[in-house]
Every structure is written in C-alpha cells, then in structure tokens.
Coordinates of C-alpha atoms in Angstrom, one line a residue:
X14 CA -3.2 84.1 8.6
X15 CA -4.2 86.9 11.1
X16 CA -2.2 88.2 13.9
X17 CA -3.4 89.5 17.4
X18 CA -3.0 92.8 16.4
X19 CA -5.5 92.1 13.5
X20 CA -7.7 90.6 15.8
X21 CA -8.2 93.5 18.2
X22 CA -8.3 95.8 15.1
X23 CA -12.3 95.7 14.8
X24 CA -12.7 97.3 18.9
X25 CA -13.2 100.6 18.3
X26 CA -12.7 102.5 21.3
X27 CA -11.3 100.4 24.0
X28 CA -7.8 99.4 23.3
X29 CA -6.5 96.4 24.6
X30 CA -3.2 96.5 27.1
X31 CA 0.0 95.4 26.1
X32 CA -0.1 92.7 28.6
X33 CA -3.1 91.2 26.6
X34 CA -1.7 91.8 23.0
X35 CA 1.6 90.0 24.3
X36 CA -0.6 87.0 25.4
X37 CA -2.4 87.2 22.2
X38 CA 0.4 87.3 19.9
X39 CA 1.9 84.1 22.1
X40 CA -1.4 82.2 21.1
X41 CA -0.9 83.3 17.7
X42 CA 2.4 81.8 17.5
X43 CA 2.2 78.6 19.0
X44 CA -1.2 78.0 16.9
X45 CA 0.7 78.6 13.7
X46 CA 3.5 76.3 15.1
X47 CA 0.6 73.6 15.0
X48 CA 0.9 73.1 18.9
X49 CA -2.4 72.3 20.9
X50 CA -3.3 74.5 23.9
X51 CA -2.9 72.8 26.9
X52 CA -2.2 75.5 29.4
X53 CA -4.5 78.1 28.4
X54 CA -6.5 78.6 31.6
X55 CA -3.3 80.2 33.5
X56 CA -3.8 83.0 31.2
X57 CA -7.4 83.3 32.1
X58 CA -7.1 84.9 35.6
X59 CA -4.5 87.4 34.4
X60 CA -5.8 90.7 35.8
X61 CA -4.8 92.6 32.8
X62 CA -6.8 90.8 30.8
X63 CA -10.1 90.7 32.7
X64 CA -9.4 94.7 32.6
X65 CA -9.9 94.3 29.3
X66 CA -12.7 92.3 29.5
X67 CA -14.4 94.4 31.4
X68 CA -13.9 98.0 29.7
X69 CA -15.0 95.7 26.6
X70 CA -18.2 95.0 28.4
X71 CA -18.8 97.9 29.9
X72 CA -18.5 99.8 26.1
X73 CA -21.0 97.7 25.0
X74 CA -23.7 98.1 27.8
X75 CA -26.4 96.0 28.1
X76 CA -28.9 95.6 31.2
X77 CA -28.2 93.6 34.6
X78 CA -28.5 89.8 35.0
X79 CA -30.5 87.9 37.3
X80 CA -28.2 89.3 40.2
X81 CA -29.4 93.0 39.9
X82 CA -25.7 94.2 39.2
X83 CA -25.5 96.7 35.8
X84 CA -22.8 98.5 34.4
X85 CA -23.1 101.6 36.3
X86 CA -22.0 100.0 39.7
X87 CA -19.0 98.5 38.0
X88 CA -17.7 101.3 36.2
X89 CA -14.7 103.0 37.9
X90 CA -14.0 99.9 40.0
X91 CA -12.4 97.8 36.8
X92 CA -9.1 96.9 38.9
X93 CA -10.9 95.9 41.9
X94 CA -13.4 93.7 40.1
X95 CA -10.7 92.2 37.8
X96 CA -8.4 91.3 40.9
X97 CA -11.4 89.7 42.9
X98 CA -12.5 87.3 39.6
X99 CA -8.8 86.9 39.4
X100 CA -8.4 85.4 42.4
X101 CA -12.1 83.1 41.8
X102 CA -10.7 81.9 38.9
X103 CA -7.1 80.9 40.3
X104 CA -9.1 79.1 43.3
X105 CA -11.5 77.3 40.9
X106 CA -14.7 78.8 43.1
X107 CA -16.2 80.5 40.1
X108 CA -19.1 79.4 38.9
X109 CA -21.5 80.8 36.2
X110 CA -24.8 82.2 37.1
X111 CA -28.0 81.1 35.3
X112 CA -28.9 83.7 32.4
X113 CA -32.1 86.0 32.5
X114 CA -34.3 85.3 30.0
X115 CA -36.3 87.6 28.1
X116 CA -38.5 87.4 24.7
X117 CA -38.1 89.7 21.6
X118 CA -40.4 89.6 18.7
X119 CA -39.1 88.4 15.3
X120 CA -40.3 89.5 11.7
X121 CA -42.4 86.4 11.6
X122 CA -44.5 87.1 14.5
X123 CA -42.7 84.7 16.7
X124 CA -40.4 85.3 19.9
X125 CA -37.0 85.2 20.0
X126 CA -35.1 84.1 23.4
X127 CA -32.8 86.1 24.3
X128 CA -30.2 85.5 27.3
X129 CA -29.0 88.2 29.8
X130 CA -26.0 86.7 31.2
X131 CA -25.0 88.7 34.4
X132 CA -21.8 91.3 34.7
X133 CA -19.4 88.9 36.0
X134 CA -19.9 86.3 33.8
X135 CA -19.8 88.7 30.8
X136 CA -16.4 89.2 31.8
X137 CA -15.5 85.7 32.0
X138 CA -16.7 85.2 28.5
X139 CA -15.7 88.3 26.9
X140 CA -12.0 87.3 28.6
X141 CA -12.0 83.9 27.4
X142 CA -13.0 85.0 23.8
X143 CA -9.9 87.2 24.0
X144 CA -7.9 84.0 24.2
X145 CA -10.0 82.0 21.9
X146 CA -10.1 84.6 19.1
X147 CA -6.7 84.7 18.2
X148 CA -6.2 80.7 18.1
X149 CA -9.4 80.3 15.9
X150 CA -8.4 82.9 13.5
X151 CA -5.6 81.1 11.9
X152 CA -8.0 78.2 11.6
X153 CA -11.1 79.5 10.1
X154 CA -11.8 79.6 6.2
X155 CA -12.2 83.0 4.4
X156 CA -15.7 81.8 3.5
X157 CA -17.1 82.9 7.0
X158 CA -17.7 86.6 7.9
X159 CA -19.8 86.7 10.8
X160 CA -18.8 88.1 13.9
X161 CA -15.0 88.2 13.1
X162 CA -12.8 90.9 13.2
X163 CA -12.3 93.3 9.7
X164 CA -15.3 91.3 8.3
X165 CA -18.7 92.5 8.1
X166 CA -22.2 92.0 6.5
X167 CA -21.5 94.3 3.8
X168 CA -18.4 92.9 2.4
X169 CA -19.8 89.3 2.9
X170 CA -23.1 90.6 0.7
X171 CA -20.7 92.3 -1.8
X172 CA -18.8 89.0 -2.1
X173 CA -21.6 86.9 -3.1
X174 CA -23.3 89.6 -5.5
X175 CA -19.9 89.5 -6.9
X176 CA -19.6 85.4 -7.1
X177 CA -23.3 85.9 -8.8
X178 CA -21.9 87.1 -12.2
X179 CA -19.9 83.3 -12.3
X180 CA -22.0 81.6 -10.3
X181 CA -25.6 81.6 -11.5
X182 CA -27.2 78.7 -9.8
X183 CA -27.8 79.5 -6.1
X184 CA -29.3 77.8 -3.1
X185 CA -30.2 80.0 -0.3
X186 CA -29.9 78.6 3.1
X187 CA -31.0 79.0 6.8
X188 CA -30.5 77.0 9.7
X189 CA -33.7 76.1 11.8
X190 CA -33.2 78.1 15.5
X191 CA -29.7 77.2 15.1
X192 CA -28.3 78.7 18.6
X193 CA -31.0 76.7 20.3
X194 CA -29.9 73.4 19.1
X195 CA -26.1 73.2 19.3
X196 CA -25.0 70.1 20.7
X197 CA -22.6 70.5 24.0
X198 CA -20.9 67.4 23.2
X199 CA -20.4 68.1 19.5
X200 CA -19.1 71.3 20.6
X201 CA -16.6 70.1 23.3
X202 CA -15.2 67.8 20.6
X203 CA -14.6 70.2 17.9
X204 CA -13.1 72.4 20.8
X205 CA -10.5 69.6 21.5
X206 CA -9.1 69.6 18.1
X207 CA -7.4 72.9 19.5
X208 CA -8.1 73.2 23.1
X209 CA -7.0 70.2 25.4
X210 CA -6.5 72.2 28.7
X211 CA -9.6 70.7 31.0
X212 CA -10.1 73.5 32.9
X213 CA -11.1 75.8 29.5
X214 CA -13.0 72.9 28.5
X215 CA -14.6 72.4 31.9
X216 CA -15.3 76.2 32.4
X217 CA -16.9 76.4 28.8
X218 CA -19.3 73.4 29.7
X219 CA -20.3 75.1 32.9
X220 CA -21.3 78.2 30.9
X221 CA -23.1 76.4 28.3
X222 CA -24.8 74.3 31.0
X223 CA -25.8 77.2 33.4
X224 CA -29.4 77.4 32.5
X225 CA -32.0 80.1 32.4
X226 CA -34.7 81.9 34.6
X227 CA -37.5 83.8 33.1
X228 CA -39.7 86.1 35.5
X229 CA -41.9 84.7 38.1
X230 CA -40.5 80.8 36.8
X231 CA -38.0 78.6 38.5
X232 CA -34.3 77.8 37.0
X233 CA -34.4 75.8 33.9
X234 CA -31.4 73.7 32.7
X235 CA -30.1 74.2 29.3
X236 CA -29.4 70.7 27.7
X237 CA -28.3 72.2 24.3
X238 CA -27.7 75.3 22.4
X239 CA -25.3 78.4 23.2
X240 CA -26.4 81.3 25.3
X241 CA -27.8 83.7 23.0
X242 CA -26.9 87.4 24.4
X243 CA -23.4 86.4 26.0
X244 CA -20.4 87.5 24.6
X245 CA -18.8 84.2 24.2
X246 CA -21.7 82.8 21.9
X247 CA -20.8 84.0 18.5
X248 CA -17.5 82.7 18.8
X249 CA -18.5 79.4 19.9
X250 CA -21.1 79.4 16.9
X251 CA -18.6 80.0 14.5
X252 CA -16.5 77.4 15.9
X253 CA -19.3 74.8 15.5
X254 CA -20.4 75.9 12.0
X255 CA -16.4 75.8 11.2
X256 CA -16.1 71.9 11.9
X257 CA -20.0 71.3 11.0
X258 CA -20.1 73.2 7.2
X259 CA -16.8 75.0 6.4
X260 CA -14.4 72.2 6.4
X261 CA -16.6 69.5 5.0
X262 CA -17.8 71.9 2.1
X263 CA -13.8 72.4 1.7
X264 CA -13.5 68.7 1.1
X265 CA -16.3 68.7 -1.0
X266 CA -14.7 70.8 -3.5
X267 CA -12.0 68.1 -4.6
X268 CA -15.0 66.4 -6.3
X269 CA -17.3 69.4 -6.9
X270 CA -14.8 72.1 -7.5
X271 CA -17.6 74.9 -9.2
X272 CA -19.0 75.9 -6.2
X273 CA -18.3 78.3 -3.7
X274 CA -19.5 78.6 -0.1
X275 CA -20.3 82.1 1.7
X276 CA -21.4 81.9 5.3
X277 CA -22.5 84.8 7.8
X278 CA -23.0 83.4 11.0
X279 CA -25.8 80.7 10.7
X280 CA -27.0 82.2 6.9
X281 CA -24.9 81.0 4.2
X282 CA -25.6 80.6 0.1
X283 CA -24.0 78.1 -2.0
X284 CA -22.9 79.4 -5.6
X285 CA -22.3 77.0 -8.6
X286 CA -21.8 77.1 -11.8
X287 CA -23.9 74.0 -13.0
X288 CA -27.2 72.9 -11.6
X289 CA -25.9 69.1 -10.8
X290 CA -23.4 70.4 -8.4
X291 CA -25.7 72.5 -6.6
X292 CA -28.2 69.7 -6.2
X293 CA -25.4 67.3 -5.1
X294 CA -24.3 70.2 -2.3
X295 CA -27.7 70.3 -1.3
X296 CA -28.0 66.8 -0.5
X297 CA -24.9 66.6 1.2
X298 CA -25.6 69.9 3.4
X299 CA -28.7 67.9 4.6
X300 CA -26.3 65.0 5.4
X301 CA -23.7 67.3 7.3
X302 CA -26.9 69.3 9.3
X303 CA -28.3 66.1 10.6
X304 CA -24.7 64.9 11.5
X305 CA -24.6 68.4 13.5
X306 CA -27.7 67.8 15.5
X307 CA -29.3 70.6 13.0
X308 CA -32.0 70.9 10.2
X309 CA -32.1 73.4 7.2
X310 CA -35.4 75.8 7.6
X311 CA -37.4 74.6 4.7
X312 CA -39.3 77.7 3.7
X313 CA -35.8 79.6 3.6
X314 CA -34.0 77.0 1.5
X315 CA -34.4 77.4 -2.4
X316 CA -32.7 77.3 -5.5
X317 CA -32.5 80.4 -7.1
X318 CA -31.5 80.2 -10.9
X319 CA -29.7 83.3 -11.9
X320 CA -29.0 82.9 -15.4
X321 CA -29.6 85.7 -17.9
X322 CA -32.2 83.7 -20.0
X323 CA -34.1 82.1 -17.3
X324 CA -34.8 86.1 -16.1
X325 CA -37.9 86.3 -14.3
X326 CA -39.8 87.1 -10.9
X327 CA -38.0 84.4 -9.3
X328 CA -34.4 85.5 -10.3
X329 CA -33.3 87.0 -6.9
X330 CA -32.6 86.1 -3.3
X331 CA -32.2 87.7 -0.4
X332 CA -28.9 87.5 1.9
X333 CA -28.3 89.8 4.9
X334 CA -30.8 92.1 4.4
X335 CA -29.8 92.8 0.7
X336 CA -32.0 91.8 -2.3
X337 CA -29.5 90.4 -5.1
X338 CA -31.2 90.6 -8.3
X339 CA -31.1 90.8 -12.1
X340 CA -31.2 94.1 -13.8
X341 CA -31.6 94.9 -17.6
X342 CA -28.9 97.5 -19.0
X343 CA -30.7 100.8 -20.2
X344 CA -29.2 100.6 -23.5
X345 CA -29.8 96.5 -24.0
X346 CA -32.9 95.2 -22.3
X347 CA -31.6 91.7 -23.0
X348 CA -28.5 92.1 -20.9
X349 CA -28.5 92.0 -17.7
X350 CA -26.2 93.1 -14.6
X351 CA -26.3 92.0 -10.9
X352 CA -27.7 94.5 -8.5
X353 CA -27.4 94.6 -4.9
X354 CA -30.3 96.6 -3.0
X355 CA -32.2 97.1 0.4
X356 CA -34.9 94.0 0.3
X357 CA -38.3 94.3 0.5
X358 CA -38.0 92.9 4.1
X359 CA -35.4 95.6 5.0
X360 CA -37.1 98.4 3.5
X361 CA -40.9 97.6 5.8
X362 CA -38.5 97.0 9.1
X363 CA -37.0 100.8 8.6
X364 CA -40.7 102.1 8.3
X365 CA -42.1 100.0 11.2
X366 CA -39.0 101.1 13.1
X367 CA -39.5 104.5 12.9
X368 CA -43.1 104.4 13.1
X369 CA -42.6 102.7 16.7
X370 CA -40.0 105.2 17.9
X371 CA -41.9 108.6 16.5
X372 CA -44.3 108.4 19.0
X373 CA -46.4 111.5 19.6
X374 CA -44.8 112.1 23.4
X375 CA -41.3 112.8 22.0
X376 CA -40.7 116.8 21.3
X377 CA -39.7 117.9 17.7
X378 CA -36.3 117.8 18.7
X379 CA -36.3 114.6 20.4
X380 CA -38.1 113.3 17.0
X381 CA -35.5 114.7 14.9
X382 CA -32.6 112.7 16.7
X383 CA -34.8 109.6 17.0
X384 CA -35.4 109.8 12.9
X385 CA -31.8 111.0 12.2
X386 CA -30.6 108.1 14.3
X387 CA -32.4 105.2 12.3
X388 CA -31.7 106.6 9.2
X389 CA -28.5 106.9 9.7
X390 CA -27.7 103.6 10.7
X391 CA -30.0 102.0 8.3
X392 CA -28.4 104.2 5.2
X393 CA -24.8 103.4 6.3
X394 CA -25.3 99.9 6.3
X395 CA -27.2 99.7 2.6
X396 CA -24.7 102.4 1.2
X397 CA -22.3 99.5 -0.2
X398 CA -24.4 98.2 -3.5
X399 CA -26.7 100.0 -6.2
X400 CA -29.2 101.7 -3.8
X401 CA -29.3 104.9 -5.1
X402 CA -32.9 105.1 -6.3
X403 CA -34.3 103.2 -3.4
X404 CA -32.5 105.4 -0.7
X405 CA -34.1 108.1 -2.2
X406 CA -37.5 106.4 -2.3
X407 CA -37.4 105.8 1.3
X408 CA -36.4 109.3 2.1
X409 CA -39.9 110.1 0.7
X410 CA -41.2 107.0 3.1
X411 CA -39.4 108.9 6.2
X412 CA -41.2 111.9 5.3
X413 CA -44.4 110.4 5.2
X414 CA -43.6 109.1 8.4
X415 CA -42.7 112.5 9.8
X416 CA -45.8 113.9 8.8
X417 CA -47.5 110.8 10.4
X418 CA -46.0 111.7 14.1
X419 CA -47.0 115.7 13.4
X420 CA -50.5 114.8 12.9
X421 CA -50.6 112.6 15.6
X422 CA -49.2 114.9 18.0
X423 CA -50.5 118.4 17.0
X424 CA -53.7 117.5 15.0
X425 CA -55.4 114.7 17.1
X426 CA -56.6 117.2 19.8
X427 CA -59.3 119.5 20.4
X428 CA -57.8 122.7 18.4
X429 CA -55.5 120.9 15.9
X430 CA -52.5 123.1 14.5
X431 CA -52.8 124.0 11.2
X432 CA -50.5 122.6 8.3
X433 CA -49.3 126.0 7.4
X434 CA -47.6 126.0 10.8
X435 CA -46.5 122.1 11.0
X436 CA -45.0 122.0 7.1
X437 CA -41.7 124.2 8.2
X438 CA -41.4 122.2 11.4
X439 CA -41.4 119.2 9.2
X440 CA -38.8 120.3 7.1
X441 CA -36.8 120.9 9.9
X442 CA -36.9 117.6 11.4
X443 CA -36.1 116.2 7.5
X444 CA -33.1 118.5 7.1
X445 CA -31.0 115.7 8.6
X446 CA -32.6 112.7 6.5
X447 CA -30.3 112.7 3.4
X448 CA -29.5 110.0 1.1
X449 CA -25.6 108.7 2.3
X450 CA -23.1 109.0 -0.4
X451 CA -23.0 105.1 -2.5
X452 CA -20.0 103.3 -2.4
X453 CA -20.6 101.1 -5.4
X454 CA -18.6 97.9 -4.6
X455 CA -16.9 97.6 -1.4
X456 CA -14.5 94.8 -2.4
X457 CA -13.1 97.5 -4.9
X458 CA -12.2 99.4 -1.7
X459 CA -10.0 96.6 -0.1
X460 CA -6.5 95.9 -1.2
X461 CA -6.7 92.5 -1.8
X462 CA -9.4 90.4 -2.4
X463 CA -9.5 87.3 0.2
X464 CA -9.6 83.8 -1.4
X465 CA -12.8 82.0 -1.1
X466 CA -13.8 78.3 -1.0

C-alpha cells in the first residue's frame, strides 16, 4: 500500500506543508481500516491545503480561463487567495465556472477538445485531488500506471515488454474518445464506494457539469465526460477505469489465470499465454465497455501473435510510443528476443515537431536551445529500452532538419550565404544533440518488481 508520503513523492519542486501531509496520512489510515469517508469536505477548506494546491497550480502554469485571470496575477498572493477561497467553500458559495474550450490537432488530422478552467477552479480541483489521491492509491491495482505517483509510462512499457516473453498473445486496445464519454452517473456511483460525503459528491458533480464555452459562442452544458485540461480529470479517469475494467479483469482471472493486464490511462493491453483466453477476454472487454458507456476503437484494437514461430511483419505492437517487436539474435537468426524501441509514429512526431519549431525567424542561439529542448525530452523518454541505433539514426535526422533551418534562414534570399560559412554554424547547433546514455531495463533499477494482475 502507498502512504501519504509516497503519494506526494512524485511532485518535484513544490513540497507539501506539514498540515497537508498530516491530513493525507489520516486519510490513508482511515482507508486502510476500511472506513468510508463521510466528513471529507471539512478538510477541503483548510487554508494550508488550498495554499499547497495554489503552489502546485502555479508550478504547472497554463493559460487563463474565461475570467482572464492568469498565474502571474496570483503569484505572491497565495495565502490571501487561499483564505478567500476557504471562506467560499466553508459557506458553500463556491460555484465552478465554465471552462474555456480550445482545440489542439491530433496526429490523425482530427482535433481534440481541451478545456482550460479558471485559476480558482484549478485550485479547487487540485485540492480535491490532494484529498482523493491518498485514498484511492490504497485501492488502485498494480496494473494501473497512468497519472499515478512514482509510476511512469517508461515503467509501464518495460512491464509490457517483459511480460511479452512469457505471454506471447497480445490484445492491443484503445478506448474511443474515453474522456468525452465518461458517464457522470456511473462515476458518482463508483465514488460512493469510498466517498459518502454528499458535499464532496455534489462538488464533483458541479465540476463535471460546469459546461464549456468556445470563442465567440455561447455556454454549452457537459452531459458526459470529464473536463480534459483540469487537474482532477486524470484521477477521475483512473477511478472510472479501476471499477469499469481493472476490478472486473481481476475477478475474471480466477477463471482465466494465464492473462495479464497493463493499463496506462485509457490505453491498455492484455497479454495471454493462450489464444483461447485472449479471445475470451476480447469478448468480455466489449461487454464491460458497453456497461461503462464506452466503446473500443476498432482501428486500434487487434490481436498480435508474438510467438517465435509466427514471426512476421505483424509481430509487433505499439504501446506508449514504443514499438515492441521480435528481433533475431546475431549468432542465431532462428531465435528471437523482445526489443523495445521508438515507434515509427514517435520518430515521425519528433521530426515534425522540430520542423515546426525551427522556424527561420529564430536566431542561431534560439534554434540551438530549441533543438536541444525537443531532443532531450524525446531522447530521455526513449532511453529506456533497446534504442541505441535508432537514437543515432534520429541524430542524423535532427542534423538534416538543422540544415533545413539554415537553408530557409540564410540561403533563401537575394544574396545567399555560402555553405562553407554555414557548416560550422550547423556543427555548433548540433553540439548539444547527443544520444543519451541508454538504460537497458527500467525494471532492473527498481528494488522490487510490483505484482501484476
């Protein structure tokens, strides 16, 4: 089980106050004793808890909501804002405002809606998350990795890769527009399993039904879904899938013990030792999704045969940006091992991101810092695995994009700068682009491998 100290351990820069840690420790003890939480709301208006929530919101940054209040207008006034918000919550006069909806492009060409709550609403959601997180960390199962303290996407992908050695049939699944189709009624019913304080449940419902407003359009209600962009949304999503998927899978393993579940938010895979069990789980999952008002995305749901004797072009699956596939040993081409490398989509995304950001209006110094920032973030994520030759190949791709930037900036003009003067500049920019040191297996760095379903 996870203590309150462990729950707070994932936060890097902003440490929680002793008062908040004391509240979380009490909630952990009460949850472990089997008690349901009927008086949770009284902790929500604690000014120290709200001050911690404000600091976490400011650390995360972000744009202003519909009220136009940004982080800089709150910075330096944390205690004052916390006291005023505490009084609103105590008097039950607080009402969540509609979120500002914007759209961000997806890789498939569509646009994903993103809600931007006001600073005050983000603080309340963050404070509520500080109370709910230590409670639900006691009940979440080890197969769940997304948006949890001391768990990461790299660890999740490493677990999936390691399990593939013994479970060669893989069901790769993805839920269609999960965050947009979460049922409010079902979610509140799930929350009542641990939270019976009607004030917290009513506040959660108000947050879910606050609605949204787009630029130049009127207010629109939200009848289903969680507010993407809000600090509380990932935790609510994990609670929803904990009851809609994880617990049901755990119960089903009594009948089908040769299968494992690995889930990161709404992306999950099922690995099995037998094809019959995997087909049974595929039917069960469709039924569970219907009961939860969800549907699987058929284009991303498929069965992959990872057995050595069935190796072919389809003997791979993508999970969390990694391509997990079979590779032959150099000394014996008939034997294979499980490799974990950046997927084609992830590599394409790196190049597209660099091309979009290395615009000719940037100075060479700005271009160097931008290229380094993008590369370090991408490379550090994919350093876990077997990506050495892929990283070196992508360094060459970055080098080509740097030359593209120099051509657009210095060559597309009436008097182009000769390449003999630009090559030293390209080498100077590329000086910061180096493949990171690889970490072969993330799980080996852990003191103990967690149990899986």
